[in-house]
mmCIF file of C-alpha atoms in Angstrom:
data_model
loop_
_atom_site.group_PDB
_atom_site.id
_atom_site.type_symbol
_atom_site.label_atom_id
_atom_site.label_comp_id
_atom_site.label_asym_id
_atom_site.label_seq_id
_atom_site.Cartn_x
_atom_site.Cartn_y
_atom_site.Cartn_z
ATOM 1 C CA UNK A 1 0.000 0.000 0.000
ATOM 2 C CA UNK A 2 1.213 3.414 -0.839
ATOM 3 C CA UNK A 3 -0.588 6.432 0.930
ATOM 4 C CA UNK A 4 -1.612 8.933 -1.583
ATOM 5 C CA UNK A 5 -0.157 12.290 -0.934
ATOM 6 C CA UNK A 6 -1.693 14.167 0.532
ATOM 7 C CA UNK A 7 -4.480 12.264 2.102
ATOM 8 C CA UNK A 8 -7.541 13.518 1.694
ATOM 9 C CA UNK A 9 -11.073 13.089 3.496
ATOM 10 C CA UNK A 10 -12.338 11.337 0.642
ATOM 11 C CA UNK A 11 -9.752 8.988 0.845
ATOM 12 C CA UNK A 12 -10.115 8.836 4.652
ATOM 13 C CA UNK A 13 -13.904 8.367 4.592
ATOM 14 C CA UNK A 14 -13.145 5.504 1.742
ATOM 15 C CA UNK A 15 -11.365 3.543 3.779
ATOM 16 C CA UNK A 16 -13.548 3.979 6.737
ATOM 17 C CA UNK A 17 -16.095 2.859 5.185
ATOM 18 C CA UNK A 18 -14.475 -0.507 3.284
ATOM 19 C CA UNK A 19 -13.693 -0.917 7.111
ATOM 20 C CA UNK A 20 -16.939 -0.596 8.536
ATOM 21 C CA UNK A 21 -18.560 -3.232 5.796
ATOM 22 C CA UNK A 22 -15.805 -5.921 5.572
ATOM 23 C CA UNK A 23 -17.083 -7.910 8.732
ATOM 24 C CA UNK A 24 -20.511 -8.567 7.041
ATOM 25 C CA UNK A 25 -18.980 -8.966 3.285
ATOM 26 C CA UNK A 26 -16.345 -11.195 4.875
ATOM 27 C CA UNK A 27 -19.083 -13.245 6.715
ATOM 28 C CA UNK A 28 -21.237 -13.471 3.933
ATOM 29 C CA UNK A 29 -18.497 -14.444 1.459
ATOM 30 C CA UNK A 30 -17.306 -18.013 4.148
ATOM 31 C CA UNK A 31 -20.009 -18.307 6.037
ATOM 32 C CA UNK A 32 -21.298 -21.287 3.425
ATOM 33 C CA UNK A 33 -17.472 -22.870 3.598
ATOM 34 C CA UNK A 34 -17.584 -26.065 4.941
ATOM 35 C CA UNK A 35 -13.980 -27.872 6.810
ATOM 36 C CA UNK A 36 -12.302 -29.156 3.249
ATOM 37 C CA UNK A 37 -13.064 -25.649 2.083
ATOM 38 C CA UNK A 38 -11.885 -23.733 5.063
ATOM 39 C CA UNK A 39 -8.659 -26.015 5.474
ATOM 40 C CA UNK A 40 -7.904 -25.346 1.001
ATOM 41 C CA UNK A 41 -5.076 -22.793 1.138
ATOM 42 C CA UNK A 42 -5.920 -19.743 -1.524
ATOM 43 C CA UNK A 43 -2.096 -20.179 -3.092
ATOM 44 C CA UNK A 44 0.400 -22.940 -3.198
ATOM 45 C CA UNK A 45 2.406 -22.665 0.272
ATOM 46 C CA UNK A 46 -0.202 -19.898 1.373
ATOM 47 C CA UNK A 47 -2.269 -19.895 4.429
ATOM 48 C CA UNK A 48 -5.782 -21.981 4.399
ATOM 49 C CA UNK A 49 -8.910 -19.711 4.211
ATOM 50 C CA UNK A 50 -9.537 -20.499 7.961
ATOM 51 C CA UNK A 51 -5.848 -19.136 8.611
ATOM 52 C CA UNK A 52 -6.677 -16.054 6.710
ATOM 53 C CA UNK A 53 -9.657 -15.194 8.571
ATOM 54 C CA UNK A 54 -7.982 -15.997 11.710
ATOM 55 C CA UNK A 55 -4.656 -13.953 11.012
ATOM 56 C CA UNK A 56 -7.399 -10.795 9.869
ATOM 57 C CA UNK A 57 -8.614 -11.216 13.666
ATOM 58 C CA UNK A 58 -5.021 -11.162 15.017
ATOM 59 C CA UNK A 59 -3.964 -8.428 12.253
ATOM 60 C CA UNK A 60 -6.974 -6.052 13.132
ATOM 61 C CA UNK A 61 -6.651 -6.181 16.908
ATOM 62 C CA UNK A 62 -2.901 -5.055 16.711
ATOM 63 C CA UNK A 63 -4.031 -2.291 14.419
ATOM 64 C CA UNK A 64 -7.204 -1.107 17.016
ATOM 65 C CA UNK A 65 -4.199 -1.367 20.041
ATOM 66 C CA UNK A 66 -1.277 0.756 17.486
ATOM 67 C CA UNK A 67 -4.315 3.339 16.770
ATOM 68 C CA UNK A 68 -4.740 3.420 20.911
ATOM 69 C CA UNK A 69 -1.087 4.055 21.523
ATOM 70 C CA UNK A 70 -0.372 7.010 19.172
ATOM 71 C CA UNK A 71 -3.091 8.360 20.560
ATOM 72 C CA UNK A 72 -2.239 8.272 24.241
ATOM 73 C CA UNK A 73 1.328 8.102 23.539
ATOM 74 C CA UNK A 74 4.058 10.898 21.925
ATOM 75 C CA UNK A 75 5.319 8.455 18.509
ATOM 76 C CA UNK A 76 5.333 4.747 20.397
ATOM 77 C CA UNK A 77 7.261 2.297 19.238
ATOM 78 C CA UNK A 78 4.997 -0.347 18.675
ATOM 79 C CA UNK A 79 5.399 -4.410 19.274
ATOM 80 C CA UNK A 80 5.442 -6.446 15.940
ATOM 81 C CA UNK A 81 4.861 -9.757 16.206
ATOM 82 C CA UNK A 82 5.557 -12.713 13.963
ATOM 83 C CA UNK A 83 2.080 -13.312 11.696
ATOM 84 C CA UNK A 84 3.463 -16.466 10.177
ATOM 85 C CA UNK A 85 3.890 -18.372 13.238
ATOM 86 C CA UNK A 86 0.658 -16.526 14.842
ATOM 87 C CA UNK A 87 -0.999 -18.507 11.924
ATOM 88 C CA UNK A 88 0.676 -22.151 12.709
ATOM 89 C CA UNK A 89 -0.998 -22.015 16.454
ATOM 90 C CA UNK A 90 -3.273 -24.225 17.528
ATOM 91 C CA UNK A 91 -6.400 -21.528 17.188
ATOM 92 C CA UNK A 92 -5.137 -20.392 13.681
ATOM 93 C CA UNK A 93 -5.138 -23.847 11.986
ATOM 94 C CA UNK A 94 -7.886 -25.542 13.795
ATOM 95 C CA UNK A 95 -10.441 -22.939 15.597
ATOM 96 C CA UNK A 96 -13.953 -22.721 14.339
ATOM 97 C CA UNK A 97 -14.214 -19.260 12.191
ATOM 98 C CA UNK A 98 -17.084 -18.260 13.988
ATOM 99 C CA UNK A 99 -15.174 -17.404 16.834
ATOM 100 C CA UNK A 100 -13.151 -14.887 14.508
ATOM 101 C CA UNK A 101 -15.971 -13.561 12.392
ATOM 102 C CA UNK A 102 -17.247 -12.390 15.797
ATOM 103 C CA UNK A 103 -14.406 -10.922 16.742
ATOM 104 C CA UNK A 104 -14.040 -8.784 13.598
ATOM 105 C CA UNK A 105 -17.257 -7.496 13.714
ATOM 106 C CA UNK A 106 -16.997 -6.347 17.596
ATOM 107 C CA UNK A 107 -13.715 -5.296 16.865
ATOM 108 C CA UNK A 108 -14.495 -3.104 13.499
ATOM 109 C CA UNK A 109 -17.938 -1.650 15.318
ATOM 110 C CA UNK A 110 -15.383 -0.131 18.135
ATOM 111 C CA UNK A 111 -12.373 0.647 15.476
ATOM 112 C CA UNK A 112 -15.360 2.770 13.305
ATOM 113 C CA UNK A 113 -16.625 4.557 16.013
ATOM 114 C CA UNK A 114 -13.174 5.575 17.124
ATOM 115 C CA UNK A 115 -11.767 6.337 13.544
ATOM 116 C CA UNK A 116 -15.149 8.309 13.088
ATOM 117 C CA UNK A 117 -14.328 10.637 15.694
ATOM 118 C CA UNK A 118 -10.819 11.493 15.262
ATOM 119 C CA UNK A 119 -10.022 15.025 14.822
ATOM 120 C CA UNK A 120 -7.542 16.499 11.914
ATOM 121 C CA UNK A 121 -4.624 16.881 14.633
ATOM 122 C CA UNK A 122 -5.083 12.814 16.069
ATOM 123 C CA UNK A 123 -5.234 11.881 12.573
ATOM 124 C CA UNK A 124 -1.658 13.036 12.097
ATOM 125 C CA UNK A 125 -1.040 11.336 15.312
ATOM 126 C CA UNK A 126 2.292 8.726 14.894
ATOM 127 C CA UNK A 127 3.726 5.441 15.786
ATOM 128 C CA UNK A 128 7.440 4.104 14.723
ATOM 129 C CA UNK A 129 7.360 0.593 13.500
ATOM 130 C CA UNK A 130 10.533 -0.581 14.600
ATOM 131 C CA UNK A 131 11.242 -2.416 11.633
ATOM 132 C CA UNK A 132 13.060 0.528 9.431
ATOM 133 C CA UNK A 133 11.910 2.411 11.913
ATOM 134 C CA UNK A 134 9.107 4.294 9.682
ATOM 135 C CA UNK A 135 7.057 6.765 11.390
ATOM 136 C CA UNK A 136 3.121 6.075 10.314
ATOM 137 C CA UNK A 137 0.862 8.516 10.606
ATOM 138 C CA UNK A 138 -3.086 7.385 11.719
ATOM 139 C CA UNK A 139 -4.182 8.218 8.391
ATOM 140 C CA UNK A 140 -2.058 6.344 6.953
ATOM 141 C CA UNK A 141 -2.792 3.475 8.843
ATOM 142 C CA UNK A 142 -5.874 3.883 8.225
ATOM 143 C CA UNK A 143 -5.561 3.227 4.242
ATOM 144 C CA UNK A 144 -3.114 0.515 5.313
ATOM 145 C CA UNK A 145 -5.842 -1.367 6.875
ATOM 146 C CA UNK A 146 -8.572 -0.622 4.240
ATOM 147 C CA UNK A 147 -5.868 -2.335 2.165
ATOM 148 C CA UNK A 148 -5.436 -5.197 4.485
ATOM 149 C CA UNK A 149 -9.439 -6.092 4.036
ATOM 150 C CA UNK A 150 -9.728 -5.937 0.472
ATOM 151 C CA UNK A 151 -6.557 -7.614 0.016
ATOM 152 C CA UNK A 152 -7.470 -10.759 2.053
ATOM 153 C CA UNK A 153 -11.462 -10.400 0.898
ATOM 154 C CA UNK A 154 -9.499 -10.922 -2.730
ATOM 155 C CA UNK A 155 -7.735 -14.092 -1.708
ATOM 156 C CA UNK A 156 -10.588 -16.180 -0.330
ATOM 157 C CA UNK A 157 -12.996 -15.027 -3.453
ATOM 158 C CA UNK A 158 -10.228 -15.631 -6.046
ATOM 159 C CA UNK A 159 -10.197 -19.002 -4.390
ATOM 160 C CA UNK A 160 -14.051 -19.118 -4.369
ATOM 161 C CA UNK A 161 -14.208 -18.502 -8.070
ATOM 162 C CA UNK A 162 -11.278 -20.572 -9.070
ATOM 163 C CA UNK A 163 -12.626 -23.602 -7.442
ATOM 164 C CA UNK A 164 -16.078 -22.790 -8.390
ATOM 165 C CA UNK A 165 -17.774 -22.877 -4.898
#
């Protein structure tokens, strides 16, 4: 993802807005999976589809707690963590998606009303990833994330529509 520059409100209610309606286009796009489905990995050597759904939970929550930091925080440096082996737990690989879809939905009904209310000045708000050290801005994030859910929503309907389900 590259930010356009500058960002604009357009942009920022955009994103917002693929935000606030990717629980119920995600849920409506597996909720008719069934396990061999689920468990089909959308590449060769990707993640399965319940993987994906599970690392979006994990992804999105990080996000919600970086947003929460810059903005009670002067430019945190914020905690990576390692996706790929997030993925390879026990809840990634196995846990019923329910459980996820859930949590995306609570999750992006909080994240919305928070990104809804942040003023000009907290959008510019910052946190340092400390891998190259790149200083993020919110609104930037906030495009990053927008990203994030129509990049994933692509891989599981790619894989829908390649396998014809």
């Amino acid at each position: 993802f590259t930010a356009p520059q500058p960002i604009t409100s357009e942009n920022l209610t955009e994103w917002i807005k693929i935000i606030e309606n990717f629980p119920q286009q995600l849920t409506k796009l597996v909720s008719k999976f069934d396990d061999e489905q689920l468990n089909t990995p959308y590449r060769l050597d990707g993640w399965t589809v319940r993987q994906v759904i599970h690392h979006i939970a994990d992804s999105h929550m990080n996000s919600y707690i970086r947003f929460k930091w810059a903005l009670t925080e002067n430019k945190p440096i914020i905690k990576p963590y390692f996706e790929g082996r997030w993925a390879e737990l026990h809840d990634g690989k196995n846990g019923p998606i329910l459980v996820s879809l859930y949590l995306i939905t609570s999750l992006h009904a909080r994240w919305v009303l928070m990104l809804k209310g942040l003023t000009p000045n907290e959008l510019q708000h910052t946190f340092i990833h400390p891998y190259g050290g790149r200083e993020i801005t919110l609104a930037e994030n906030i495009g990053i994330y927008a990203w994030h859910c129509v990049h994933h929503f692509a891989h599981i309907n790619n894989l829908r529509k390649q396998m014809n389900w």
